[in-house]
């Protein structure tokens, strides 16, 4: 073997080809990474964790005045589009704002009843939070207000300890306090740039959770659709159905007839808009039309005399301050914090997912951390102005997008419309039947049951499908919190299994090439005599070193027990291309393997260790014991080509084993 030391850090190794001729192959050196201090490494890693999008790059090279303008625009996205706002844009936002207001008003009242808070809070929550979001939010399509999932979770969690009927004032205080803590938590995630926490709610979890929640929300509306007076406050399937059939004597046929009629009308309008998206206004206006018609019918026939319950009188005027209702001490503080954390995560996940979906469709970017701060601040402000948890609604955002919204100004139009309703139109809702609110909720949550996505998950990943079912059935049969917790636990378990049981594959050579691939994937790949070539596809850390040690050692024993062509195993080549990091315990793995395999006459060869890995390995190998330069290579092909020459000089019988090595 001849070597040529040059400044390019390469060697040329002579190899013998199958035809008996000789040739040279270039072997590149593996070099350590450039020196960085511990502080530089820590700062670089922290920056990558907290600022993967590098928001500060826009400030580089800019004068101070420009930096101040960019900083203000970063903190208040409204400053990015407000200076160029014109009448043409306003016309589009006016139409879309009025359209979503026609949906937001009846939905707001309905979702407030779902959360077991006074119906007027649903309108309050559609007035103040959108104004806050316009200033701080980065989405052009997101329509802000109460949503079904957060309303359900808020109402069900608080109802476990506080009765909304026996203790309405305390229930409202806990709900407002939960909203405050939800906002604090959401804002903190945005400010500290810890949004990756919500990534633990995978798509499979969300599909199962939202589907299960939709079923429970729909079943809860049977109270209003059937006219039942005494109904369970529990959210699980069995108690709800037991309550339905144990109170058959309370069923009101008048209420049932009205429920069926308007439910068919709402579902029909939704079907029309799905089939013909240009008719989006049909489903958008259907809830308000239902409220108007049902209220008129209720007033004309004196509905209460026929057993049809109505909303009753709602207070007029804008949001009253509620800062004095927040609880920061007492027995229910823990309940408020727990409820705030869960509803905060759910509403944040829904809001960001909806915002990013429509941003992708319109080819603009939504900053997740800005959205967290915007949603968080609007909930903090909302908690002091008689609002409960709000976020971006998928149904209203879809209508807002289809109606042609150009900027977040559509939220202002919606908010002003709600304000007019609060000031002048509240007496009109006095005779609105409760059954209509239930029908509106059912027609809205049906869209949360995503069967096509569930089928796709089954086709792609069976474990994800199990996670989805765990969320779905957990919500239906136990509770919202348990269903969510079980599905998240399964997802975390999967991550732990992937960490503790990393994937290792055996590589073989593709004949007549210098390419090495998985032997169990590529049928044409063949083993190289005298070499065991493995690729580790995960970081090496304390959680998986025992498994890696045992699995690699077993592979070595199996390889030695199967001697082919009279060539014994001499080299264990570990392809480290996919090992992104290693810890102190991981370093000990190589020491243990080296000691164990040396006794078997097998040398360890490392291929393409990444910067952090080679740096730590070299620092731990002061005696130059197991990280030797002649056993470090850039590619598997170079390692085999270089070490095969050594094998020929050590093992005469190796001359009988030949394979093609391209130059």
mmCIF file of C-alpha atoms in Angstrom, residues 263-507:
data_model
loop_
_atom_site.group_PDB
_atom_site.id
_atom_site.type_symbol
_atom_site.label_atom_id
_atom_site.label_comp_id
_atom_site.label_asym_id
_atom_site.label_seq_id
_atom_site.Cartn_x
_atom_site.Cartn_y
_atom_site.Cartn_z
ATOM 1 C CA UNK A 263 -80.674 20.423 12.075
ATOM 2 C CA UNK A 264 -81.596 19.235 8.586
ATOM 3 C CA UNK A 265 -81.487 22.829 7.372
ATOM 4 C CA UNK A 266 -78.026 23.468 8.873
ATOM 5 C CA UNK A 267 -76.558 20.180 7.647
ATOM 6 C CA UNK A 268 -78.026 20.769 4.205
ATOM 7 C CA UNK A 269 -76.448 24.229 4.041
ATOM 8 C CA UNK A 270 -73.125 22.753 5.108
ATOM 9 C CA UNK A 271 -73.361 20.070 2.427
ATOM 10 C CA UNK A 272 -74.049 22.682 -0.249
ATOM 11 C CA UNK A 273 -70.973 24.701 0.738
ATOM 12 C CA UNK A 274 -68.777 21.590 0.736
ATOM 13 C CA UNK A 275 -69.932 20.543 -2.725
ATOM 14 C CA UNK A 276 -69.691 24.076 -4.114
ATOM 15 C CA UNK A 277 -67.073 26.137 -2.228
ATOM 16 C CA UNK A 278 -68.118 29.305 -4.056
ATOM 17 C CA UNK A 279 -71.390 29.075 -2.094
ATOM 18 C CA UNK A 280 -69.574 29.370 1.225
ATOM 19 C CA UNK A 281 -72.024 32.056 2.322
ATOM 20 C CA UNK A 282 -74.785 29.437 2.496
ATOM 21 C CA UNK A 283 -73.239 27.610 5.469
ATOM 22 C CA UNK A 284 -71.919 30.887 6.913
ATOM 23 C CA UNK A 285 -75.350 32.514 7.050
ATOM 24 C CA UNK A 286 -77.363 29.399 7.916
ATOM 25 C CA UNK A 287 -76.829 29.636 11.726
ATOM 26 C CA UNK A 288 -77.927 33.276 11.864
ATOM 27 C CA UNK A 289 -80.911 32.563 9.616
ATOM 28 C CA UNK A 290 -81.823 29.661 11.911
ATOM 29 C CA UNK A 291 -81.648 31.923 14.956
ATOM 30 C CA UNK A 292 -83.823 34.583 13.294
ATOM 31 C CA UNK A 293 -86.475 32.129 12.065
ATOM 32 C CA UNK A 294 -86.590 30.080 15.255
ATOM 33 C CA UNK A 295 -86.797 33.221 17.396
ATOM 34 C CA UNK A 296 -89.668 34.529 15.302
ATOM 35 C CA UNK A 297 -91.483 31.184 15.487
ATOM 36 C CA UNK A 298 -90.830 30.928 19.201
ATOM 37 C CA UNK A 299 -92.227 34.418 19.800
ATOM 38 C CA UNK A 300 -95.270 33.761 17.605
ATOM 39 C CA UNK A 301 -96.329 30.467 19.193
ATOM 40 C CA UNK A 302 -95.263 31.407 22.728
ATOM 41 C CA UNK A 303 -92.753 28.540 22.762
ATOM 42 C CA UNK A 304 -92.419 28.330 26.550
ATOM 43 C CA UNK A 305 -96.080 27.351 26.841
ATOM 44 C CA UNK A 306 -95.338 24.346 24.629
ATOM 45 C CA UNK A 307 -92.329 23.113 26.579
ATOM 46 C CA UNK A 308 -89.666 24.742 24.374
ATOM 47 C CA UNK A 309 -87.072 26.464 26.563
ATOM 48 C CA UNK A 310 -85.579 29.788 25.445
ATOM 49 C CA UNK A 311 -82.371 31.673 26.229
ATOM 50 C CA UNK A 312 -84.107 34.418 28.142
ATOM 51 C CA UNK A 313 -83.106 37.993 28.617
ATOM 52 C CA UNK A 314 -79.458 38.827 27.945
ATOM 53 C CA UNK A 315 -77.773 41.962 29.336
ATOM 54 C CA UNK A 316 -77.113 44.830 26.949
ATOM 55 C CA UNK A 317 -73.874 46.810 26.723
ATOM 56 C CA UNK A 318 -70.170 46.164 26.201
ATOM 57 C CA UNK A 319 -67.938 43.882 28.219
ATOM 58 C CA UNK A 320 -67.912 44.739 31.941
ATOM 59 C CA UNK A 321 -64.494 44.569 33.649
ATOM 60 C CA UNK A 322 -63.830 41.282 35.425
ATOM 61 C CA UNK A 323 -60.347 41.652 36.905
ATOM 62 C CA UNK A 324 -61.896 41.621 40.370
ATOM 63 C CA UNK A 325 -63.372 38.165 39.676
ATOM 64 C CA UNK A 326 -59.996 36.487 39.165
ATOM 65 C CA UNK A 327 -59.050 34.024 41.918
ATOM 66 C CA UNK A 328 -55.408 34.000 42.984
ATOM 67 C CA UNK A 329 -55.922 32.214 46.276
ATOM 68 C CA UNK A 330 -58.270 29.696 47.786
ATOM 69 C CA UNK A 331 -59.192 26.060 47.237
ATOM 70 C CA UNK A 332 -59.958 26.401 43.531
ATOM 71 C CA UNK A 333 -56.706 28.010 42.418
ATOM 72 C CA UNK A 334 -55.161 24.649 41.505
ATOM 73 C CA UNK A 335 -58.241 23.782 39.449
ATOM 74 C CA UNK A 336 -58.011 27.078 37.569
ATOM 75 C CA UNK A 337 -54.297 26.572 36.825
ATOM 76 C CA UNK A 338 -54.802 22.992 35.643
ATOM 77 C CA UNK A 339 -57.753 23.944 33.459
ATOM 78 C CA UNK A 340 -55.862 26.921 32.083
ATOM 79 C CA UNK A 341 -52.844 24.820 31.098
ATOM 80 C CA UNK A 342 -54.880 22.185 29.254
ATOM 81 C CA UNK A 343 -57.254 24.596 27.513
ATOM 82 C CA UNK A 344 -54.293 26.848 26.740
ATOM 83 C CA UNK A 345 -52.389 24.061 24.979
ATOM 84 C CA UNK A 346 -55.457 22.889 23.055
ATOM 85 C CA UNK A 347 -56.528 26.344 21.919
ATOM 86 C CA UNK A 348 -52.954 27.256 21.028
ATOM 87 C CA UNK A 349 -52.523 24.107 18.967
ATOM 88 C CA UNK A 350 -55.786 24.681 17.107
ATOM 89 C CA UNK A 351 -55.086 28.371 16.476
ATOM 90 C CA UNK A 352 -51.559 27.848 15.142
ATOM 91 C CA UNK A 353 -52.587 24.856 13.027
ATOM 92 C CA UNK A 354 -55.442 26.809 11.441
ATOM 93 C CA UNK A 355 -53.270 29.874 10.845
ATOM 94 C CA UNK A 356 -50.490 27.869 9.205
ATOM 95 C CA UNK A 357 -52.963 25.959 7.035
ATOM 96 C CA UNK A 358 -54.368 29.078 5.401
ATOM 97 C CA UNK A 359 -50.971 30.795 5.289
ATOM 98 C CA UNK A 360 -49.705 27.892 3.179
ATOM 99 C CA UNK A 361 -52.657 28.269 0.830
ATOM 100 C CA UNK A 362 -51.909 31.974 0.325
ATOM 101 C CA UNK A 363 -48.128 31.586 0.316
ATOM 102 C CA UNK A 364 -47.209 33.738 3.301
ATOM 103 C CA UNK A 365 -45.557 32.907 6.613
ATOM 104 C CA UNK A 366 -47.125 32.693 10.045
ATOM 105 C CA UNK A 367 -44.693 33.030 12.945
ATOM 106 C CA UNK A 368 -45.646 30.414 15.543
ATOM 107 C CA UNK A 369 -44.067 32.308 18.430
ATOM 108 C CA UNK A 370 -45.869 35.528 17.479
ATOM 109 C CA UNK A 371 -49.124 33.589 17.348
ATOM 110 C CA UNK A 372 -48.493 32.236 20.831
ATOM 111 C CA UNK A 373 -47.931 35.715 22.185
ATOM 112 C CA UNK A 374 -50.931 37.122 20.326
ATOM 113 C CA UNK A 375 -53.309 34.376 21.484
ATOM 114 C CA UNK A 376 -51.857 34.516 24.981
ATOM 115 C CA UNK A 377 -52.175 38.292 25.369
ATOM 116 C CA UNK A 378 -55.717 38.316 24.001
ATOM 117 C CA UNK A 379 -56.707 35.699 26.598
ATOM 118 C CA UNK A 380 -55.052 37.660 29.401
ATOM 119 C CA UNK A 381 -56.880 40.819 28.315
ATOM 120 C CA UNK A 382 -60.032 38.786 27.764
ATOM 121 C CA UNK A 383 -59.983 37.404 31.290
ATOM 122 C CA UNK A 384 -60.182 40.980 32.631
ATOM 123 C CA UNK A 385 -63.041 41.910 30.269
ATOM 124 C CA UNK A 386 -65.505 39.065 30.890
ATOM 125 C CA UNK A 387 -64.199 36.765 28.135
ATOM 126 C CA UNK A 388 -63.336 33.097 28.389
ATOM 127 C CA UNK A 389 -60.736 31.108 26.393
ATOM 128 C CA UNK A 390 -60.571 32.109 22.721
ATOM 129 C CA UNK A 391 -58.411 31.155 19.764
ATOM 130 C CA UNK A 392 -58.585 30.840 15.985
ATOM 131 C CA UNK A 393 -61.638 28.917 14.834
ATOM 132 C CA UNK A 394 -61.279 26.572 11.863
ATOM 133 C CA UNK A 395 -64.864 26.980 10.619
ATOM 134 C CA UNK A 396 -64.892 30.778 10.879
ATOM 135 C CA UNK A 397 -61.359 31.050 9.469
ATOM 136 C CA UNK A 398 -62.336 28.898 6.480
ATOM 137 C CA UNK A 399 -65.311 31.156 5.802
ATOM 138 C CA UNK A 400 -63.150 34.231 6.345
ATOM 139 C CA UNK A 401 -60.669 32.917 3.773
ATOM 140 C CA UNK A 402 -63.345 31.919 1.258
ATOM 141 C CA UNK A 403 -65.089 35.273 1.665
ATOM 142 C CA UNK A 404 -61.948 37.001 0.405
ATOM 143 C CA UNK A 405 -60.338 38.397 3.562
ATOM 144 C CA UNK A 406 -57.133 40.196 2.679
ATOM 145 C CA UNK A 407 -55.876 41.248 6.116
ATOM 146 C CA UNK A 408 -56.663 40.824 9.797
ATOM 147 C CA UNK A 409 -58.961 43.870 9.505
ATOM 148 C CA UNK A 410 -61.833 41.417 8.918
ATOM 149 C CA UNK A 411 -61.591 40.638 12.640
ATOM 150 C CA UNK A 412 -62.156 44.334 13.380
ATOM 151 C CA UNK A 413 -65.270 44.348 11.188
ATOM 152 C CA UNK A 414 -66.542 41.262 12.982
ATOM 153 C CA UNK A 415 -65.797 42.831 16.361
ATOM 154 C CA UNK A 416 -67.645 46.054 15.461
ATOM 155 C CA UNK A 417 -70.635 44.010 14.253
ATOM 156 C CA UNK A 418 -70.685 42.141 17.561
ATOM 157 C CA UNK A 419 -70.454 45.498 19.361
ATOM 158 C CA UNK A 420 -73.546 46.753 17.538
ATOM 159 C CA UNK A 421 -75.308 43.539 18.533
ATOM 160 C CA UNK A 422 -74.312 43.979 22.176
ATOM 161 C CA UNK A 423 -75.518 47.581 22.238
ATOM 162 C CA UNK A 424 -78.771 47.408 20.290
ATOM 163 C CA UNK A 425 -79.867 43.884 19.353
ATOM 164 C CA UNK A 426 -79.702 41.874 22.563
ATOM 165 C CA UNK A 427 -83.469 41.998 23.293
ATOM 166 C CA UNK A 428 -84.039 40.102 20.041
ATOM 167 C CA UNK A 429 -82.350 37.001 21.460
ATOM 168 C CA UNK A 430 -84.711 36.740 24.428
ATOM 169 C CA UNK A 431 -87.001 34.280 22.657
ATOM 170 C CA UNK A 432 -84.288 32.260 20.885
ATOM 171 C CA UNK A 433 -84.886 28.544 21.649
ATOM 172 C CA UNK A 434 -82.082 26.643 23.318
ATOM 173 C CA UNK A 435 -82.677 23.829 20.863
ATOM 174 C CA UNK A 436 -81.304 26.033 18.069
ATOM 175 C CA UNK A 437 -78.046 26.500 19.931
ATOM 176 C CA UNK A 438 -77.669 22.729 20.193
ATOM 177 C CA UNK A 439 -78.378 22.297 16.491
ATOM 178 C CA UNK A 440 -75.776 24.954 15.612
ATOM 179 C CA UNK A 441 -73.159 23.227 17.759
ATOM 180 C CA UNK A 442 -73.842 19.809 16.215
ATOM 181 C CA UNK A 443 -73.623 21.167 12.666
ATOM 182 C CA UNK A 444 -70.313 22.840 13.552
ATOM 183 C CA UNK A 445 -68.606 19.901 15.308
ATOM 184 C CA UNK A 446 -69.509 17.337 12.655
ATOM 185 C CA UNK A 447 -66.671 18.765 10.592
ATOM 186 C CA UNK A 448 -64.233 17.805 13.371
ATOM 187 C CA UNK A 449 -64.731 14.086 12.654
ATOM 188 C CA UNK A 450 -62.108 13.525 9.963
ATOM 189 C CA UNK A 451 -62.649 9.972 8.682
ATOM 190 C CA UNK A 452 -60.460 10.311 5.534
ATOM 191 C CA UNK A 453 -57.477 11.391 7.647
ATOM 192 C CA UNK A 454 -58.087 8.488 10.038
ATOM 193 C CA UNK A 455 -58.056 6.048 7.114
ATOM 194 C CA UNK A 456 -54.838 7.591 5.833
ATOM 195 C CA UNK A 457 -53.203 7.192 9.255
ATOM 196 C CA UNK A 458 -54.206 3.504 9.281
ATOM 197 C CA UNK A 459 -52.626 3.068 5.866
ATOM 198 C CA UNK A 460 -49.373 4.844 6.771
ATOM 199 C CA UNK A 461 -48.655 4.022 10.423
ATOM 200 C CA UNK A 462 -50.513 1.467 12.542
ATOM 201 C CA UNK A 463 -49.041 2.727 15.816
ATOM 202 C CA UNK A 464 -50.250 6.254 15.085
ATOM 203 C CA UNK A 465 -53.659 4.732 14.415
ATOM 204 C CA UNK A 466 -53.597 3.118 17.878
ATOM 205 C CA UNK A 467 -52.665 6.495 19.378
ATOM 206 C CA UNK A 468 -55.564 8.100 17.527
ATOM 207 C CA UNK A 469 -57.994 5.431 18.803
ATOM 208 C CA UNK A 470 -56.680 5.884 22.345
ATOM 209 C CA UNK A 471 -57.484 9.596 22.168
ATOM 210 C CA UNK A 472 -60.879 8.962 20.563
ATOM 211 C CA UNK A 473 -62.131 6.251 22.911
ATOM 212 C CA UNK A 474 -60.465 7.806 25.951
ATOM 213 C CA UNK A 475 -62.440 11.005 25.413
ATOM 214 C CA UNK A 476 -65.687 9.144 24.713
ATOM 215 C CA UNK A 477 -65.640 6.586 27.508
ATOM 216 C CA UNK A 478 -63.608 8.228 30.288
ATOM 217 C CA UNK A 479 -63.003 11.962 30.048
ATOM 218 C CA UNK A 480 -61.440 14.615 27.879
ATOM 219 C CA UNK A 481 -58.363 14.910 30.083
ATOM 220 C CA UNK A 482 -57.774 11.163 30.362
ATOM 221 C CA UNK A 483 -58.172 10.632 26.629
ATOM 222 C CA UNK A 484 -55.647 13.349 25.923
ATOM 223 C CA UNK A 485 -53.236 12.108 28.593
ATOM 224 C CA UNK A 486 -53.341 8.471 27.431
ATOM 225 C CA UNK A 487 -52.700 9.363 23.789
ATOM 226 C CA UNK A 488 -49.829 11.699 24.684
ATOM 227 C CA UNK A 489 -48.371 8.991 26.942
ATOM 228 C CA UNK A 490 -48.461 6.488 24.059
ATOM 229 C CA UNK A 491 -46.741 8.974 21.767
ATOM 230 C CA UNK A 492 -44.042 9.638 24.358
ATOM 231 C CA UNK A 493 -43.655 5.868 24.829
ATOM 232 C CA UNK A 494 -43.038 5.525 21.122
ATOM 233 C CA UNK A 495 -40.376 8.230 21.257
ATOM 234 C CA UNK A 496 -38.724 6.472 24.207
ATOM 235 C CA UNK A 497 -38.729 3.175 22.317
ATOM 236 C CA UNK A 498 -37.126 4.874 19.340
ATOM 237 C CA UNK A 499 -34.473 6.337 21.634
ATOM 238 C CA UNK A 500 -33.793 3.220 23.709
ATOM 239 C CA UNK A 501 -34.064 0.831 20.755
ATOM 240 C CA UNK A 502 -32.410 2.689 17.892
ATOM 241 C CA UNK A 503 -32.401 1.206 14.423
ATOM 242 C CA UNK A 504 -29.214 -0.541 13.269
ATOM 243 C CA UNK A 505 -28.861 -2.009 9.799
ATOM 244 C CA UNK A 506 -26.251 -4.239 8.203
ATOM 245 C CA UNK A 507 -24.755 -2.876 4.997
#
